[in-house]
PDB file of C-alpha atoms and ligand atoms in Angstrom:
ATOM      1  CA  UNK A1057      93.894 112.746 131.534  1.00 70.00           C
ATOM      2  CA  UNK A1058      92.650 114.894 128.623  1.00 88.00           C
ATOM      3  CA  UNK A1059      90.219 113.134 126.336  1.00 95.00           C
ATOM      4  CA  UNK A1060      90.389 114.261 122.724  1.00 97.00           C
ATOM      5  CA  UNK A1061      87.898 113.562 119.974  1.00 98.00           C
ATOM      6  CA  UNK A1062      88.953 111.992 116.719  1.00 98.00           C
ATOM      7  CA  UNK A1063      87.009 111.376 113.548  1.00 98.00           C
ATOM      8  CA  UNK A1064      87.370 110.562 109.884  1.00 98.00           C
ATOM      9  CA  UNK A1065      86.415 113.268 107.398  1.00 98.00           C
ATOM     10  CA  UNK A1066      82.761 112.326 106.878  1.00 98.00           C
ATOM     11  CA  UNK A1067      82.136 111.631 110.549  1.00 98.00           C
ATOM     12  CA  UNK A1068      81.086 108.004 110.129  1.00 98.00           C
ATOM     13  CA  UNK A1069      83.975 106.945 112.366  1.00 98.00           C
ATOM     14  CA  UNK A1070      84.368 108.653 115.735  1.00 98.00           C
ATOM     15  CA  UNK A1071      86.603 107.854 118.659  1.00 98.00           C
ATOM     16  CA  UNK A1072      88.315 109.326 121.652  1.00 98.00           C
ATOM     17  CA  UNK A1073      91.980 109.248 122.581  1.00 98.00           C
ATOM     18  CA  UNK A1074      93.573 110.089 125.893  1.00 97.00           C
ATOM     19  CA  UNK A1075      96.752 112.073 125.474  1.00 95.00           C
ATOM     20  CA  UNK A1076      98.601 113.503 128.437  1.00 89.00           C
ATOM     21  CA  UNK A1077     100.625 116.513 127.330  1.00 88.00           C
ATOM     22  CA  UNK A1078     102.412 116.231 124.000  1.00 91.00           C
ATOM     23  CA  UNK A1079     101.581 113.322 121.696  1.00 95.00           C
ATOM     24  CA  UNK A1080     104.082 110.488 122.032  1.00 95.00           C
ATOM     25  CA  UNK A1081     106.291 109.119 119.318  1.00 95.00           C
ATOM     26  CA  UNK A1082     105.376 111.734 116.731  1.00 97.00           C
ATOM     27  CA  UNK A1083     106.621 110.624 113.362  1.00 96.00           C
ATOM     28  CA  UNK A1084     106.178 110.315 109.694  1.00 96.00           C
ATOM     29  CA  UNK A1085     107.230 107.163 107.914  1.00 94.00           C
ATOM     30  CA  UNK A1086     108.735 106.463 104.545  1.00 93.00           C
ATOM     31  CA  UNK A1087     107.373 102.955 103.985  1.00 92.00           C
ATOM     32  CA  UNK A1088     105.481 102.333 100.787  1.00 93.00           C
ATOM     33  CA  UNK A1089     102.093 102.772 102.493  1.00 93.00           C
ATOM     34  CA  UNK A1090     102.888 105.782 104.669  1.00 94.00           C
ATOM     35  CA  UNK A1091     104.595 107.682 101.870  1.00 94.00           C
ATOM     36  CA  UNK A1092     101.278 107.574 100.062  1.00 95.00           C
ATOM     37  CA  UNK A1093      99.220 108.616 103.101  1.00 95.00           C
ATOM     38  CA  UNK A1094     101.578 111.344 104.212  1.00 95.00           C
ATOM     39  CA  UNK A1095     100.033 111.453 107.684  1.00 97.00           C
ATOM     40  CA  UNK A1096     101.667 112.751 110.832  1.00 98.00           C
ATOM     41  CA  UNK A1097     101.309 109.934 113.366  1.00 97.00           C
ATOM     42  CA  UNK A1098     101.649 109.460 117.109  1.00 97.00           C
ATOM     43  CA  UNK A1099     101.307 106.485 119.448  1.00 97.00           C
ATOM     44  CA  UNK A1100      98.814 105.831 122.217  1.00 97.00           C
ATOM     45  CA  UNK A1101      98.570 102.734 124.424  1.00 96.00           C
ATOM     46  CA  UNK A1102      95.828 100.427 123.211  1.00 96.00           C
ATOM     47  CA  UNK A1103      93.456 101.164 126.098  1.00 97.00           C
ATOM     48  CA  UNK A1104      93.646 104.916 125.472  1.00 97.00           C
ATOM     49  CA  UNK A1105      91.704 104.776 122.224  1.00 98.00           C
ATOM     50  CA  UNK A1106      87.964 104.087 122.238  1.00 98.00           C
ATOM     51  CA  UNK A1107      85.848 103.844 119.105  1.00 98.00           C
ATOM     52  CA  UNK A1108      82.545 105.550 119.916  1.00 98.00           C
ATOM     53  CA  UNK A1109      80.863 105.335 116.522  1.00 98.00           C
ATOM     54  CA  UNK A1110      81.219 103.599 113.200  1.00 98.00           C
ATOM     55  CA  UNK A1111      83.321 100.556 113.981  1.00 97.00           C
ATOM     56  CA  UNK A1112      81.701  98.793 111.035  1.00 97.00           C
ATOM     57  CA  UNK A1113      82.401 101.768 108.780  1.00 98.00           C
ATOM     58  CA  UNK A1114      86.091 100.974 109.100  1.00 98.00           C
ATOM     59  CA  UNK A1115      87.888  98.964 106.474  1.00 98.00           C
ATOM     60  CA  UNK A1116      90.922  96.930 107.432  1.00 97.00           C
ATOM     61  CA  UNK A1117      93.872  96.961 105.071  1.00 96.00           C
ATOM     62  CA  UNK A1118      96.708  94.507 105.496  1.00 95.00           C
ATOM     63  CA  UNK A1119      99.629  93.799 103.242  1.00 88.00           C
ATOM     64  CA  UNK A1120     103.029  92.167 103.156  1.00 86.00           C
ATOM     65  CA  UNK A1121     103.287  90.135 106.395  1.00 86.00           C
ATOM     66  CA  UNK A1122      99.669  90.980 107.263  1.00 88.00           C
ATOM     67  CA  UNK A1123     100.525  91.660 110.893  1.00 88.00           C
ATOM     68  CA  UNK A1124      99.993  95.406 111.078  1.00 91.00           C
ATOM     69  CA  UNK A1125      96.343  96.454 110.780  1.00 95.00           C
ATOM     70  CA  UNK A1126      95.647  99.664 108.904  1.00 96.00           C
ATOM     71  CA  UNK A1127      92.143 101.098 109.251  1.00 97.00           C
ATOM     72  CA  UNK A1128      90.428 103.678 107.102  1.00 98.00           C
ATOM     73  CA  UNK A1129      86.855 104.911 106.658  1.00 98.00           C
ATOM     74  CA  UNK A1130      85.003 103.020 103.960  1.00 98.00           C
ATOM     75  CA  UNK A1131      83.101 106.177 102.968  1.00 98.00           C
ATOM     76  CA  UNK A1132      85.630 109.015 102.938  1.00 98.00           C
ATOM     77  CA  UNK A1133      88.809 106.948 102.753  1.00 98.00           C
ATOM     78  CA  UNK A1134      90.586 108.705 105.579  1.00 98.00           C
ATOM     79  CA  UNK A1135      93.194 106.790 107.575  1.00 98.00           C
ATOM     80  CA  UNK A1136      92.229 107.124 111.226  1.00 98.00           C
ATOM     81  CA  UNK A1137      94.511 104.746 113.136  1.00 98.00           C
ATOM     82  CA  UNK A1138      96.460 101.552 112.794  1.00 97.00           C
ATOM     83  CA  UNK A1139      97.858  98.750 114.852  1.00 95.00           C
ATOM     84  CA  UNK A1140     101.617  98.694 114.204  1.00 91.00           C
ATOM     85  CA  UNK A1141     103.462  95.459 113.621  1.00 87.00           C
ATOM     86  CA  UNK A1142     106.344  96.713 115.740  1.00 85.00           C
ATOM     87  CA  UNK A1143     104.163  97.674 118.747  1.00 87.00           C
ATOM     88  CA  UNK A1144     100.920  95.679 118.690  1.00 88.00           C
ATOM     89  CA  UNK A1145      99.881  96.903 122.157  1.00 94.00           C
ATOM     90  CA  UNK A1146      99.576 100.452 120.838  1.00 96.00           C
ATOM     91  CA  UNK A1147      97.573 102.378 118.296  1.00 97.00           C
ATOM     92  CA  UNK A1148      99.232 104.575 115.743  1.00 97.00           C
ATOM     93  CA  UNK A1149      96.941 107.532 115.246  1.00 98.00           C
ATOM     94  CA  UNK A1150      96.549 110.136 112.521  1.00 98.00           C
ATOM     95  CA  UNK A1151      97.147 113.478 114.226  1.00 98.00           C
ATOM     96  CA  UNK A1152      95.206 115.243 111.480  1.00 98.00           C
ATOM     97  CA  UNK A1153      92.025 113.447 112.651  1.00 98.00           C
ATOM     98  CA  UNK A1154      92.274 114.667 116.246  1.00 98.00           C
ATOM     99  CA  UNK A1155      90.301 117.748 117.265  1.00 97.00           C
ATOM    100  CA  UNK A1156      92.471 120.386 118.862  1.00 95.00           C
ATOM    101  CA  UNK A1157      95.782 119.078 117.494  1.00 96.00           C
ATOM    102  CA  UNK A1158      97.397 120.788 114.522  1.00 96.00           C
ATOM    103  CA  UNK A1159      99.519 118.439 112.431  1.00 96.00           C
ATOM    104  CA  UNK A1160     101.374 121.442 111.009  1.00 96.00           C
ATOM    105  CA  UNK A1161     102.341 122.824 114.418  1.00 96.00           C
ATOM    106  CA  UNK A1162     105.117 120.335 115.148  1.00 95.00           C
ATOM    107  CA  UNK A1163     108.642 121.012 114.006  1.00 92.00           C
ATOM    108  CA  UNK A1164     111.468 118.592 113.406  1.00 92.00           C
ATOM    109  CA  UNK A1165     109.232 115.558 113.235  1.00 94.00           C
ATOM    110  CA  UNK A1166     111.406 112.504 112.589  1.00 93.00           C
ATOM    111  CA  UNK A1167     110.828 110.318 109.556  1.00 95.00           C
ATOM    112  CA  UNK A1168     110.898 106.677 110.561  1.00 90.00           C
ATOM    113  CA  UNK A1169     112.727 104.506 108.126  1.00 88.00           C
ATOM    114  CA  UNK A1170     109.841 102.071 107.671  1.00 86.00           C
ATOM    115  CA  UNK A1171     111.065 101.301 104.192  1.00 86.00           C
ATOM    116  CA  UNK A1172     113.954  99.290 105.641  1.00 83.00           C
ATOM    117  CA  UNK A1173     112.147  97.692 108.613  1.00 72.00           C
ATOM    118  CA  UNK A1174     110.788  95.081 106.387  1.00 63.00           C
ATOM    119  CA  UNK A1175     111.121  91.359 106.733  1.00 58.00           C
ATOM    120  CA  UNK A1176     109.406  90.326 103.548  1.00 56.00           C
ATOM    121  CA  UNK A1177     109.605  93.466 101.507  1.00 47.00           C
ATOM    122  CA  UNK A1178     108.914  96.923 102.754  1.00 45.00           C
ATOM    123  CA  UNK A1179     106.313  96.908 105.478  1.00 46.00           C
ATOM    124  CA  UNK A1180     106.540  99.925 107.718  1.00 52.00           C
ATOM    125  CA  UNK A1181     104.814 100.834 110.925  1.00 48.00           C
TER     126      UNK A1181
HETATM  127 ZN1   ZN B1318      84.495 108.807 106.822  1.00 93.23          ZN
END
């Protein structure tokens, strides 16, 4: 299975993801967090992502129900991956951080309606 390299912008955080063929569950999301990040995301099973450097450079951000875990680099601020509330056995990954994948190459990417998935207010994926 192809192993791709991922990193934040400054390189403090590095990881690998295994993606077989096209990324799965490509999406954007309109929840109040994702609309600010604007990232194109995909899903990988939890054992297909391995942090190889900079685990302690990551900052965890949680909000609303505090179930989903959103990680970003404490130096450059880039969102690298998150643990979705709706699928806690997967990682949501930022396609723009993955070497060899072009986030602008995908057409007709669905926008998930994270804004209305919310139990407490408007937590998305
Ligand atoms: Zn960084």
